[in-house]
XYZ file of C-alpha atoms in Angstrom:
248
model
C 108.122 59.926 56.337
C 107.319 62.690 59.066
C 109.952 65.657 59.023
C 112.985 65.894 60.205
C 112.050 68.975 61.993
C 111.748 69.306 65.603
C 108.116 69.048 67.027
C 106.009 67.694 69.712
C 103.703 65.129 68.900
C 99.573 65.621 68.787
C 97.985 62.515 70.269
C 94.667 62.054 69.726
C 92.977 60.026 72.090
C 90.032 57.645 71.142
C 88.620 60.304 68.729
C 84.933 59.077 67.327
C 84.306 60.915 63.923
C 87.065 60.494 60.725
C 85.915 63.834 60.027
C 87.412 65.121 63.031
C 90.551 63.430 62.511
C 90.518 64.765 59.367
C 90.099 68.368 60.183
C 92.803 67.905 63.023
C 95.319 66.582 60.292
C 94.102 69.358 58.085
C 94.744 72.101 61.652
C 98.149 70.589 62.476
C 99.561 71.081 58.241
C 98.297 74.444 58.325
C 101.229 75.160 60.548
C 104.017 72.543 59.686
C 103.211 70.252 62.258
C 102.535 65.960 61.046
C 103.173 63.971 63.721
C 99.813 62.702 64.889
C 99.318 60.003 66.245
C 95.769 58.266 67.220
C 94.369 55.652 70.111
C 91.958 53.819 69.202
C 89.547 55.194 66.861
C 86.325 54.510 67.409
C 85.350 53.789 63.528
C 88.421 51.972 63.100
C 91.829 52.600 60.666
C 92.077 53.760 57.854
C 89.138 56.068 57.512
C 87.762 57.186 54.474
C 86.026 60.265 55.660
C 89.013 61.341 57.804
C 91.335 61.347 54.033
C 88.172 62.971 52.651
C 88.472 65.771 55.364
C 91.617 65.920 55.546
C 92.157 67.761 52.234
C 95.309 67.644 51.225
C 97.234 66.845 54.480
C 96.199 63.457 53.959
C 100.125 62.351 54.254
C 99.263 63.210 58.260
C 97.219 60.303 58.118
C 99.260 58.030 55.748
C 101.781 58.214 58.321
C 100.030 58.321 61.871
C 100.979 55.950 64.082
C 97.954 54.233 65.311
C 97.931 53.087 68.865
C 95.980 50.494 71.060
C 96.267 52.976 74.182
C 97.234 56.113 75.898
C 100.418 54.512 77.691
C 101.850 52.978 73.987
C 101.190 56.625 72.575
C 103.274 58.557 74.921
C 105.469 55.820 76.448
C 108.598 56.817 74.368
C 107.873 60.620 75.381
C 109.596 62.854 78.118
C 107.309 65.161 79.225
C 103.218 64.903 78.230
C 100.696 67.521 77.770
C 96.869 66.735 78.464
C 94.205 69.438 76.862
C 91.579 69.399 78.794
C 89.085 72.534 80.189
C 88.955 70.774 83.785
C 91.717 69.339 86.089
C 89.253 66.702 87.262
C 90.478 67.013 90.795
C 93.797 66.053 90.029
C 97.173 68.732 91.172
C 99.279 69.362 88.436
C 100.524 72.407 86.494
C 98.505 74.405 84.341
C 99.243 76.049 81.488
C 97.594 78.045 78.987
C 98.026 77.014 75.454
C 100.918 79.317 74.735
C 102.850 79.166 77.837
C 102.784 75.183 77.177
C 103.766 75.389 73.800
C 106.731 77.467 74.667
C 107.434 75.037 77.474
C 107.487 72.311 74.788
C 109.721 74.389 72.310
C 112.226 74.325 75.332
C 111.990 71.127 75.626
C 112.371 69.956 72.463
C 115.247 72.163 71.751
C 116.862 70.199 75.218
C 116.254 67.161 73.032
C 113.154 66.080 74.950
C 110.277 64.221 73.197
C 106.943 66.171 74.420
C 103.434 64.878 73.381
C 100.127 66.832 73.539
C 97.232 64.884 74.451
C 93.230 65.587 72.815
C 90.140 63.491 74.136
C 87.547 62.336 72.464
C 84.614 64.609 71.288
C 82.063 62.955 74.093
C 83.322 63.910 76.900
C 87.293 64.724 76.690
C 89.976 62.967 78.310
C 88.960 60.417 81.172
C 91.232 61.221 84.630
C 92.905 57.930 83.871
C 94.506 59.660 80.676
C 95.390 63.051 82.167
C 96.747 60.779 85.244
C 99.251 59.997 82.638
C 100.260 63.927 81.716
C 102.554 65.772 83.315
C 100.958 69.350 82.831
C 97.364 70.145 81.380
C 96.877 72.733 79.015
C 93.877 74.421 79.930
C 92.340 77.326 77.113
C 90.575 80.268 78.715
C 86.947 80.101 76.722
C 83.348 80.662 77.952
C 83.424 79.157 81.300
C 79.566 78.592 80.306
C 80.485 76.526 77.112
C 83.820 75.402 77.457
C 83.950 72.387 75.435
C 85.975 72.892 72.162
C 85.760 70.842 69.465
C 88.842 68.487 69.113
C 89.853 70.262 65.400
C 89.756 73.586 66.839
C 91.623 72.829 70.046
C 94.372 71.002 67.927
C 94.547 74.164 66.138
C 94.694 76.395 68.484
C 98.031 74.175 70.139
C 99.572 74.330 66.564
C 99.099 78.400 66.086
C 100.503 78.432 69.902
C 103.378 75.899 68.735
C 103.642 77.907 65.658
C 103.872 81.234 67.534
C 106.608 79.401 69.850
C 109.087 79.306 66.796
C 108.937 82.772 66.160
C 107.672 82.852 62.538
C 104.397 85.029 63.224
C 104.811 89.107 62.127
C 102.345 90.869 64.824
C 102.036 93.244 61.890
C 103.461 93.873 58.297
C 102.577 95.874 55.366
C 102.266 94.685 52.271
C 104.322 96.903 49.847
C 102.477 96.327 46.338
C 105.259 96.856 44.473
C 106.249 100.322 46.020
C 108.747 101.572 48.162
C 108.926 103.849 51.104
C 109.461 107.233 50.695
C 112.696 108.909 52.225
C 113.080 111.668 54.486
C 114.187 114.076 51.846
C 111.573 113.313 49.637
C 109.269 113.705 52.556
C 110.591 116.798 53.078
C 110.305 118.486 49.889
C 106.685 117.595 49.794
C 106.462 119.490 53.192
C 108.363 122.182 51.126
C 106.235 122.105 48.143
C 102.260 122.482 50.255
C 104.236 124.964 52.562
C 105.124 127.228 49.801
C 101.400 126.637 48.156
C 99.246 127.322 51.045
C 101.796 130.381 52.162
C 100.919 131.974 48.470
C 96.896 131.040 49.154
C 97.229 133.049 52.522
C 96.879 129.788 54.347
C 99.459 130.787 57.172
C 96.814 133.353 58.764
C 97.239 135.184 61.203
C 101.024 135.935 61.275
C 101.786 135.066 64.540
C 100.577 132.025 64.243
C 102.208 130.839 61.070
C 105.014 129.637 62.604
C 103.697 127.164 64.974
C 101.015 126.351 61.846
C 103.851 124.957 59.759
C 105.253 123.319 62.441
C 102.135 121.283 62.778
C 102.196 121.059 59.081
C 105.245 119.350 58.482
C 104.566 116.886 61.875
C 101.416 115.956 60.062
C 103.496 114.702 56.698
C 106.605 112.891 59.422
C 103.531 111.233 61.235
C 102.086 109.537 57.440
C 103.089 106.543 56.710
C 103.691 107.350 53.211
C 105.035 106.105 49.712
C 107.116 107.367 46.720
C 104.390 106.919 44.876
C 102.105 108.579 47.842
C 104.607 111.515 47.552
C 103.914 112.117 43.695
C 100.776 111.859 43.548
C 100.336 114.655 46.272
C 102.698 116.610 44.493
C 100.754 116.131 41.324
C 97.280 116.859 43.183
C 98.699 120.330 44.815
C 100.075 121.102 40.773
C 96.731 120.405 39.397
C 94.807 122.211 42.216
C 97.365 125.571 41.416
C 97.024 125.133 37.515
C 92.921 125.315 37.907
C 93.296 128.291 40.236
C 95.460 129.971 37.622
C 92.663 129.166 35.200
C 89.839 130.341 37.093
C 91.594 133.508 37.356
């Protein structure tokens, strides 16, 4: 059975290749969506090279509703989305694929059903289908080869719905198993080079020196650094006295 969790559905309209319905199944698992459901395939239902694509979100396609039309696939839906990279002379809104996919999250958390419409590889969605939609969803490519494939746009509308929820980091670090180092410890390296350098004659000339340490200790508050960062610059300044000492 699909999940209980809230989603809008992917519709894929008359799609000709299993592998593409494959690869969309494959697109929409790779960020927690599975509710697909497909009009009319061309090769017919099941398909063996859409499960072969498909990897293993072959469940998608265990349980996609198969449909004789576009008006069956979206008739129990509230508000309809149509991909497609022209409006075909017809006025509706626009949206780009994350301003629809937060649309649909509002929705959805209303307790609307909200479908997303894909055309066939050929030639896209026919007017008659996007006659049907209530917005289009319209991505900004190459306006000199703006025809996606239909894996990639279904993709691209899952990262978007994906994005919608909230559960992307913009940026993270990966710790490996260390820990950040703390202001004092932070500052007692400052302490430790400071001392150093003023003993190698570093802080030259005097009236400069102050403003020299100054920049010093900025330098260490504007590194990103960790405990173990911390020793092992206190361990390299050691070493780099102790072979001084020994030279003399």
């Amino acid at each position: 059975m699909p999940s209980e969790t809230p989603q809008p559905a992917f519709v894929l309209v008359r799609p000709q290749m299993g592998e593409n319905i494959g690869a969309a199944a494959r697109a929409m698992w790779n960020f927690g969506l599975d509710r697909m459901r497909v009009v009319a395939p061309r090769d017919g239902w099941p398909n063996q090279k859409a499960v072969a694509m498909a990897s293993g979100a072959g469940r998608l396609l265990d349980e996609a509703q198969i449909r004789t039309d576009v008006a069956e696939a979206v008739g129990d839906c509230h508000f309809v989305f149509a991909t497609t990279a022209r409006a075909r002379g017809l006025t509706k809104p626009v949206y780009s694929p994350e301003g629809a996919m937060a649309e649909a999250a509002e929705r959805i958390a209303q307790g609307q059903k909200v479908a997303v419409m894909f055309g066939p590889e050929r030639a896209g969605l026919e007017n008659d289908d996007v006659a049907k939609a209530n917005a289009i969803i319209n991505v900004p490519v190459n306006p000199e080869f703006a025809s996606l494939n239909l894996a990639q746009c279904v993709l691209l509308t899952a990262y978007e719905w994906r994005r919608a929820q909230g559960n992307i980091e913009a940026r993270r670090v990966d710790m490996a198993k260390a820990d950040w180092a703390e202001q004092i410890e932070i500052e007692k390296l400052s302490d430790h080079y400071e001392a150093r350098l003023g003993e190698a004659g570093f802080f030259f000339p005097e009236h400069k020196a102050e403003g020299m340490k100054i920049n010093l200790r900025n330098m260490w508050s504007r590194m990103p650094l960790t405990r173990a960062d911390v020793q092992m610059l206190h361990g390299v300044l050691r070493q780099m006295v102790r072979w001084k000492e020994r030279g003399d």
